[in-house]
Amino acid sequence: MVQLIDSYDRKMDYLRISVTDRCNFRCQYCMPEDIKFQDSTELLSLEEMLTFAEACLQVGVTKVRITGGEPLVRKGVVDFVGDLKAMGFEDVTMTTNGFLLKENLAGLVAAGLDRINISIDTLQQDKFAFITRRNHFQKVWDAIMAALETPLSPVKLNAVAMRGINDDEIVEMAKLTLHYPMHVRFIELMPLNGDTDGSRFRALFISGKEILERAQGELGDLREVEREDPAAPADEFKFDGAPGTFGVITPVSEPFCARCSRLRLTADGKIHPCLLTDLDVPVKEAIRSEDPIPEIHKVLWKTAGIKPPAGLTLPEEARNRTMSQIGG
Ligand code: SAM
Ligand code: SF4
């Protein structure tokens, strides 16, 4: 089989599909309260996204993550998981804010979802309401507990680290891994969502290194866990005897570009080859053409050809986007 490879010899085998730019939360680091979502007529249908996925599968993409926006607000997304599995993807995963998860768990498991990542930045209800601008901590926590009772356990929890906001909870969040089969990961804050001068970033950023040191200082030695997937972004560690792992994702202090295998499809039909640039390659027309698969292949090879090398920093013009538009 032909394998999609970029100009720096990186294998492109991982596709993230943003099934919608819409969300039922308004996390401060991700989008403004009054965000204008795209007109729904601009968005690809799920069938069109499947056509794109099929073209990717044919050039060696084996893993798909469904994200957004909030993927569970898109009608039909549970069947979409089943369709991707039936098509032959080895690994189909989802990143969600958890709000609509509990009622969808049985369906997602039946559809064959392989894993789930749930975003939760704090264990405190008031702080949760402050960060997400929605008072839904309990519902998200209940969904996490329910997910642990399904084949989707162990679950991954993602928290964006913010100095003065949730860094006082690093130890509490790390302690979860002593009690539950959870992989808790703090993500370094990226200067997106209009933070063009980087002032929000400078006030709140906290590095992965500091996070690990603080957890280690309180809870004892962390042993490094060997990476199962060499392209995985998280550095993961374990406390002695813990059922879960604790880790950091460091897109700012130690970007994983050299081992990046990702392509991102936006809900409105563009391919983003790199989170650190505002490059995008329109693919909607190819998807809607009479013979879509070969047309999509042409766009995929063009995208692989312009995927930037490692070593970039996020330029100002890329900071006006939100992670929900790109498909974080
Ligand atoms: N709505 C889902 C969720 O929150 O899990 C999926 C989409 S969300 C854009 C995907 C991930 O991007 C979340 O874990 C979120 O915390 C992260 N994210 C959003 N904005 C970010 C930023 N400025 N810096 C770092 N991570 C960010
Ligand atoms: Fe929504 Fe996820 Fe962005 Fe929060 S991080 S606003 S839940 S898309």
Short mmCIF file of C-alpha atoms and ligand atoms in Angstrom, two decimals:
data_model
loop_
_atom_site.label_atom_id
_atom_site.label_comp_id
_atom_site.label_asym_id
_atom_site.label_seq_id
_atom_site.Cartn_x
_atom_site.Cartn_y
_atom_site.Cartn_z
CA MET A 1 0.00 0.00 0.00
CA VAL A 2 1.16 3.56 -0.67
CA GLN A 3 1.96 5.40 2.55
CA LEU A 4 1.44 9.14 2.84
CA ILE A 5 4.81 10.65 3.87
CA ASP A 6 5.73 14.32 4.16
CA SER A 7 8.84 16.03 2.80
CA TYR A 8 10.69 15.40 6.08
CA ASP A 9 10.02 11.66 5.95
CA ARG A 10 7.35 11.71 8.63
CA LYS A 11 4.67 9.08 8.11
CA MET A 12 1.18 10.63 8.14
CA ASP A 13 -0.96 7.95 9.73
CA TYR A 14 -3.12 9.87 12.17
CA LEU A 15 -6.18 11.92 11.23
CA ARG A 16 -8.08 14.22 13.58
CA ILE A 17 -11.55 15.07 12.34
CA SER A 18 -13.32 18.10 13.79
CA VAL A 19 -16.93 17.07 13.26
CA THR A 20 -18.24 20.47 14.34
CA ASP A 21 -16.93 23.87 15.42
CA ARG A 22 -19.85 24.21 17.84
CA CYS A 23 -19.63 23.66 21.58
CA ASN A 24 -21.86 23.67 24.64
CA PHE A 25 -19.00 25.12 26.80
CA ARG A 26 -17.03 28.35 26.36
CA CYS A 27 -13.63 27.53 27.92
CA GLN A 28 -11.71 30.77 28.39
CA TYR A 29 -8.52 29.57 26.68
CA CYS A 30 -10.45 28.15 23.73
CA MET A 31 -13.17 30.56 22.62
CA PRO A 32 -14.90 33.84 23.52
CA GLU A 33 -18.34 33.76 25.17
CA ASP A 34 -19.88 35.42 22.12
CA ILE A 35 -18.20 33.25 19.48
CA LYS A 36 -19.89 33.23 16.08
CA PHE A 37 -20.05 29.67 14.86
CA GLN A 38 -19.87 28.96 11.16
CA ASP A 39 -23.03 28.86 9.14
CA SER A 40 -24.10 25.20 9.11
CA THR A 41 -24.34 25.28 5.30
CA GLU A 42 -20.53 25.66 5.25
CA LEU A 43 -19.96 22.39 7.10
CA LEU A 44 -19.24 19.01 5.58
CA SER A 45 -21.83 16.32 6.15
CA LEU A 46 -20.73 13.26 8.11
CA GLU A 47 -21.02 11.24 4.88
CA GLU A 48 -18.56 13.64 3.23
CA MET A 49 -16.20 13.26 6.17
CA LEU A 50 -16.41 9.48 5.71
CA THR A 51 -15.44 9.85 2.05
CA PHE A 52 -12.41 11.87 3.14
CA ALA A 53 -11.55 9.27 5.79
CA GLU A 54 -11.76 6.48 3.25
CA ALA A 55 -9.29 8.28 0.97
CA CYS A 56 -6.96 8.66 3.96
CA LEU A 57 -7.28 4.98 4.86
CA GLN A 58 -6.14 4.08 1.35
CA VAL A 59 -2.86 5.98 1.83
CA GLY A 60 -1.97 4.41 5.15
CA VAL A 61 -3.82 6.48 7.75
CA THR A 62 -4.77 3.95 10.43
CA LYS A 63 -5.88 6.10 13.38
CA VAL A 64 -8.70 8.63 13.65
CA ARG A 65 -9.56 10.94 16.53
CA ILE A 66 -12.97 12.59 16.50
CA THR A 67 -12.92 16.03 18.02
CA GLY A 68 -14.37 19.52 17.61
CA GLY A 69 -15.76 21.85 18.95
CA GLU A 70 -17.64 19.37 21.04
CA PRO A 71 -18.05 16.20 18.97
CA LEU A 72 -21.03 14.91 20.93
CA VAL A 73 -23.19 17.89 19.92
CA ARG A 74 -23.05 16.71 16.29
CA LYS A 75 -26.09 14.53 15.48
CA GLY A 76 -25.12 11.12 14.13
CA VAL A 77 -21.62 11.09 15.62
CA VAL A 78 -22.13 7.75 17.39
CA ASP A 79 -22.98 6.04 14.09
CA PHE A 80 -20.03 7.88 12.56
CA VAL A 81 -17.74 6.02 15.00
CA GLY A 82 -19.27 2.71 13.87
CA ASP A 83 -18.83 3.66 10.20
CA LEU A 84 -15.13 4.46 10.71
CA LYS A 85 -14.56 1.15 12.48
CA ALA A 86 -16.43 -0.75 9.77
CA MET A 87 -14.29 0.98 7.15
CA GLY A 88 -11.22 -0.61 8.74
CA PHE A 89 -9.52 2.00 10.94
CA GLU A 90 -7.46 0.27 13.65
CA ASP A 91 -7.95 2.95 16.23
CA VAL A 92 -10.94 5.29 16.55
CA THR A 93 -10.89 7.62 19.54
CA MET A 94 -12.72 10.73 20.71
CA THR A 95 -11.91 13.87 22.71
CA THR A 96 -14.92 15.31 24.54
CA ASN A 97 -15.78 17.76 27.29
CA GLY A 98 -17.90 14.98 28.82
CA PHE A 99 -21.16 16.94 29.11
CA LEU A 100 -23.15 14.60 26.82
CA LEU A 101 -21.00 11.55 27.44
CA LYS A 102 -22.89 9.55 30.04
CA GLU A 103 -26.00 9.08 27.89
CA ASN A 104 -23.85 8.20 24.86
CA LEU A 105 -21.48 5.74 26.54
CA ALA A 106 -23.36 2.55 25.66
CA GLY A 107 -23.75 3.66 22.04
CA LEU A 108 -20.09 4.59 21.70
CA VAL A 109 -18.96 1.26 23.14
CA ALA A 110 -21.34 -0.64 20.84
CA ALA A 111 -20.06 1.36 17.86
CA GLY A 112 -16.54 0.16 18.65
CA LEU A 113 -14.88 3.33 20.01
CA ASP A 114 -11.39 2.33 21.16
CA ARG A 115 -10.63 5.06 23.72
CA ILE A 116 -11.87 8.32 25.10
CA ASN A 117 -10.16 11.51 26.31
CA ILE A 118 -12.20 13.73 28.60
CA SER A 119 -11.20 17.33 29.25
CA ILE A 120 -11.49 18.50 32.86
CA ASP A 121 -9.28 21.31 34.15
CA THR A 122 -10.29 21.32 37.81
CA LEU A 123 -11.96 19.18 40.48
CA GLN A 124 -13.71 22.21 42.00
CA GLN A 125 -17.23 23.13 40.92
CA ASP A 126 -16.86 26.93 41.14
CA LYS A 127 -13.59 26.94 39.31
CA PHE A 128 -15.03 24.66 36.65
CA ALA A 129 -17.85 27.18 36.10
CA PHE A 130 -15.27 30.01 35.89
CA ILE A 131 -13.05 28.25 33.35
CA THR A 132 -15.74 26.76 31.11
CA ARG A 133 -18.31 29.54 31.70
CA ARG A 134 -20.83 26.73 32.32
CA ASN A 135 -21.78 25.20 35.67
CA HIS A 136 -21.61 21.53 34.71
CA PHE A 137 -18.85 20.02 36.86
CA GLN A 138 -21.04 17.32 38.40
CA LYS A 139 -22.38 16.07 35.10
CA VAL A 140 -18.88 15.77 33.66
CA TRP A 141 -17.53 14.04 36.77
CA ASP A 142 -20.42 11.55 36.74
CA ALA A 143 -19.66 10.77 33.10
CA ILE A 144 -16.00 10.13 33.94
CA MET A 145 -17.00 7.72 36.72
CA ALA A 146 -19.48 5.99 34.39
CA ALA A 147 -16.84 5.65 31.65
CA LEU A 148 -14.58 3.82 34.13
CA GLU A 149 -17.25 1.10 34.34
CA THR A 150 -17.15 0.45 30.58
CA PRO A 151 -14.59 -1.12 28.21
CA LEU A 152 -13.40 2.45 27.59
CA SER A 153 -11.56 2.27 30.94
CA PRO A 154 -8.80 3.36 31.53
CA VAL A 155 -9.85 6.86 30.48
CA LYS A 156 -7.55 9.76 29.69
CA LEU A 157 -8.22 13.08 31.41
CA ASN A 158 -6.82 16.29 29.87
CA ALA A 159 -6.35 19.47 31.88
CA VAL A 160 -4.94 22.73 30.50
CA ALA A 161 -2.50 24.04 33.11
CA MET A 162 -2.93 27.70 34.10
CA ARG A 163 -0.85 29.46 36.73
CA GLY A 164 -2.97 30.98 39.48
CA ILE A 165 -6.07 29.17 38.22
CA ASN A 166 -5.60 25.41 38.53
CA ASP A 167 -1.91 24.90 39.35
CA ASP A 168 -2.89 24.52 43.01
CA GLU A 169 -4.64 21.30 41.96
CA ILE A 170 -1.69 19.57 40.28
CA VAL A 171 -1.23 17.30 43.28
CA GLU A 172 -4.96 16.54 43.70
CA MET A 173 -5.27 15.68 40.02
CA ALA A 174 -2.12 13.54 40.14
CA LYS A 175 -3.56 11.72 43.17
CA LEU A 176 -6.49 10.52 41.05
CA THR A 177 -4.02 8.17 39.34
CA LEU A 178 -3.38 6.46 42.71
CA HIS A 179 -7.05 5.56 43.05
CA TYR A 180 -8.43 5.10 39.54
CA PRO A 181 -7.29 3.63 36.22
CA MET A 182 -6.96 7.12 34.77
CA HIS A 183 -4.26 8.70 32.65
CA VAL A 184 -4.21 12.30 33.84
CA ARG A 185 -2.31 14.71 31.61
CA PHE A 186 -1.69 18.41 31.99
CA ILE A 187 -1.42 20.26 28.65
CA GLU A 188 0.68 23.39 28.32
CA LEU A 189 -1.46 26.41 27.47
CA MET A 190 -1.09 27.62 23.87
CA PRO A 191 -1.58 31.27 22.90
CA LEU A 192 -4.68 30.90 20.72
CA ASN A 193 -8.16 32.46 20.80
CA GLY A 194 -7.07 35.99 19.97
CA ASP A 195 -4.09 36.12 22.36
CA THR A 196 -2.05 37.82 19.62
CA ASP A 197 0.25 39.80 21.92
CA GLY A 198 0.68 36.72 24.14
CA SER A 199 -0.26 38.62 27.33
CA ARG A 200 -2.75 35.99 28.53
CA PHE A 201 -0.22 33.31 27.73
CA ARG A 202 2.57 35.07 29.68
CA ALA A 203 0.34 35.53 32.73
CA LEU A 204 -0.92 31.94 32.84
CA PHE A 205 1.64 29.64 31.22
CA ILE A 206 3.19 26.94 33.33
CA SER A 207 5.64 24.43 31.86
CA GLY A 208 5.35 20.66 31.84
CA LYS A 209 8.67 20.46 33.67
CA GLU A 210 7.36 22.54 36.58
CA ILE A 211 4.15 20.50 36.72
CA LEU A 212 6.09 17.23 37.02
CA GLU A 213 8.41 18.69 39.66
CA ARG A 214 5.50 19.89 41.76
CA ALA A 215 3.66 16.53 41.62
CA GLN A 216 6.87 14.68 42.37
CA GLY A 217 7.77 16.94 45.29
CA GLU A 218 4.52 16.09 47.08
CA LEU A 219 3.77 12.54 46.03
CA GLY A 220 7.14 10.83 45.66
CA ASP A 221 8.99 9.36 42.74
CA LEU A 222 7.47 9.23 39.30
CA ARG A 223 8.74 6.44 37.08
CA GLU A 224 8.72 7.10 33.32
CA VAL A 225 6.35 4.85 31.36
CA GLU A 226 7.63 3.70 27.99
CA ARG A 227 5.77 5.24 25.07
CA GLU A 228 3.61 2.61 23.35
CA ASP A 229 3.09 4.82 20.32
CA PRO A 230 6.25 6.73 19.33
CA ALA A 231 4.12 9.57 17.88
CA ALA A 232 2.08 10.04 21.09
CA PRO A 233 2.49 13.58 22.44
CA ALA A 234 2.37 12.89 26.20
CA ASP A 235 5.34 12.15 28.46
CA GLU A 236 3.81 9.71 30.93
CA PHE A 237 4.90 8.66 34.41
CA LYS A 238 3.61 6.43 37.17
CA PHE A 239 3.71 6.55 40.95
CA ASP A 240 4.65 3.24 42.57
CA GLY A 241 1.69 0.86 42.60
CA ALA A 242 -0.69 3.35 40.93
CA PRO A 243 -3.36 2.00 38.56
CA GLY A 244 -3.13 5.16 36.44
CA THR A 245 -0.44 7.37 34.95
CA PHE A 246 0.35 11.07 35.24
CA GLY A 247 1.84 13.05 32.40
CA VAL A 248 2.37 16.28 30.54
CA ILE A 249 1.81 17.37 26.97
CA THR A 250 4.29 20.09 26.07
CA PRO A 251 3.43 21.72 22.72
CA VAL A 252 5.15 24.95 23.85
CA SER A 253 8.27 23.99 25.84
CA GLU A 254 9.11 20.80 23.96
CA PRO A 255 7.07 20.59 20.77
CA PHE A 256 6.72 17.09 19.39
CA CYS A 257 6.92 18.26 15.75
CA ALA A 258 9.80 15.97 14.85
CA ARG A 259 7.56 12.96 15.45
CA CYS A 260 4.29 14.53 14.27
CA SER A 261 2.17 12.15 12.20
CA ARG A 262 -1.02 14.25 12.19
CA LEU A 263 -3.41 15.68 9.71
CA ARG A 264 -6.44 17.67 10.79
CA LEU A 265 -9.70 17.96 8.88
CA THR A 266 -11.81 20.96 9.89
CA ALA A 267 -15.60 20.81 10.00
CA ASP A 268 -15.78 23.15 6.99
CA GLY A 269 -13.55 21.00 4.80
CA LYS A 270 -9.97 22.20 5.12
CA ILE A 271 -6.88 20.20 5.96
CA HIS A 272 -4.57 21.72 8.58
CA PRO A 273 -1.13 20.16 8.30
CA CYS A 274 0.27 21.91 11.39
CA LEU A 275 -1.11 23.45 14.58
CA LEU A 276 1.70 26.02 14.69
CA THR A 277 0.87 27.69 11.37
CA ASP A 278 -2.29 29.02 9.79
CA LEU A 279 -1.69 26.95 6.66
CA ASP A 280 -4.77 25.20 5.41
CA VAL A 281 -5.60 23.31 2.26
CA PRO A 282 -9.21 23.34 1.02
CA VAL A 283 -10.53 19.86 0.28
CA LYS A 284 -14.31 20.41 0.15
CA GLU A 285 -14.38 20.73 -3.62
CA ALA A 286 -12.41 17.51 -4.04
CA ILE A 287 -14.76 15.69 -1.65
CA ARG A 288 -17.77 16.97 -3.60
CA SER A 289 -16.32 16.17 -7.03
CA GLU A 290 -17.68 13.39 -9.23
CA ASP A 291 -14.79 11.02 -8.54
CA PRO A 292 -13.77 12.15 -5.04
CA ILE A 293 -11.18 9.59 -3.91
CA PRO A 294 -8.45 10.36 -6.51
CA GLU A 295 -9.16 14.09 -6.13
CA ILE A 296 -8.77 13.86 -2.36
CA HIS A 297 -5.52 11.91 -2.82
CA LYS A 298 -4.11 14.79 -4.86
CA VAL A 299 -4.97 17.22 -2.06
CA LEU A 300 -3.48 14.88 0.58
CA TRP A 301 -0.14 14.66 -1.26
CA LYS A 302 -0.11 18.43 -1.73
CA THR A 303 -0.73 18.84 2.02
CA ALA A 304 2.03 16.37 2.90
CA GLY A 305 4.33 18.38 0.64
CA ILE A 306 3.77 21.61 2.57
CA LYS A 307 3.70 20.21 6.11
CA PRO A 308 6.30 22.39 7.81
CA PRO A 309 9.48 21.09 9.43
CA ALA A 310 10.01 20.86 13.18
CA GLY A 311 11.20 23.92 15.05
CA LEU A 312 8.48 26.53 14.43
CA THR A 313 6.98 28.78 17.06
CA LEU A 314 3.39 29.95 16.87
CA PRO A 315 3.35 33.16 14.78
CA GLU A 316 1.04 36.07 15.67
CA GLU A 317 -1.23 35.56 12.69
CA ALA A 318 -2.03 32.02 13.85
CA ARG A 319 -3.12 33.15 17.30
CA ASN A 320 -6.50 34.51 16.29
CA ARG A 321 -7.81 31.04 15.62
CA THR A 322 -9.47 28.97 18.29
CA MET A 323 -8.65 25.35 19.02
CA SER A 324 -12.32 24.54 18.38
CA GLN A 325 -11.98 25.74 14.78
CA ILE A 326 -8.80 23.80 14.14
CA GLY A 327 -9.85 20.62 15.90
CA GLY A 328 -7.59 20.39 18.92
N1 SAM B 1 -14.56 19.91 23.18
C1 SAM B 1 -13.69 18.82 23.33
C2 SAM B 1 -12.85 18.96 24.57
O1 SAM B 1 -12.81 20.03 25.18
O2 SAM B 1 -12.24 17.96 24.94
C3 SAM B 1 -12.78 18.58 22.14
C4 SAM B 1 -12.19 19.78 21.44
S1 SAM B 1 -11.05 20.75 22.40
C5 SAM B 1 -10.64 22.04 21.27
C6 SAM B 1 -9.64 19.69 22.43
C7 SAM B 1 -8.60 19.99 23.46
O3 SAM B 1 -7.99 21.23 23.15
C8 SAM B 1 -9.12 20.10 24.88
O4 SAM B 1 -8.44 19.18 25.71
C9 SAM B 1 -8.76 21.52 25.26
O5 SAM B 1 -8.46 21.62 26.60
C10 SAM B 1 -7.60 21.83 24.36
N2 SAM B 1 -7.37 23.27 24.17
C11 SAM B 1 -8.25 24.21 23.73
N3 SAM B 1 -7.67 25.44 23.69
C12 SAM B 1 -6.38 25.28 24.14
C13 SAM B 1 -5.28 26.16 24.35
N4 SAM B 1 -5.36 27.47 24.11
N5 SAM B 1 -4.12 25.63 24.80
C14 SAM B 1 -4.00 24.30 25.06
N6 SAM B 1 -5.02 23.41 24.89
C15 SAM B 1 -6.19 23.89 24.44
FE1 SF4 B 2 -15.58 23.55 23.92
FE2 SF4 B 2 -13.55 21.86 24.15
FE3 SF4 B 2 -13.15 24.44 23.45
FE4 SF4 B 2 -13.90 23.89 25.91
S1 SF4 B 2 -11.98 23.24 24.95
S2 SF4 B 2 -14.80 25.50 24.60
S3 SF4 B 2 -15.20 22.18 25.64
S4 SF4 B 2 -14.21 22.93 22.27
#
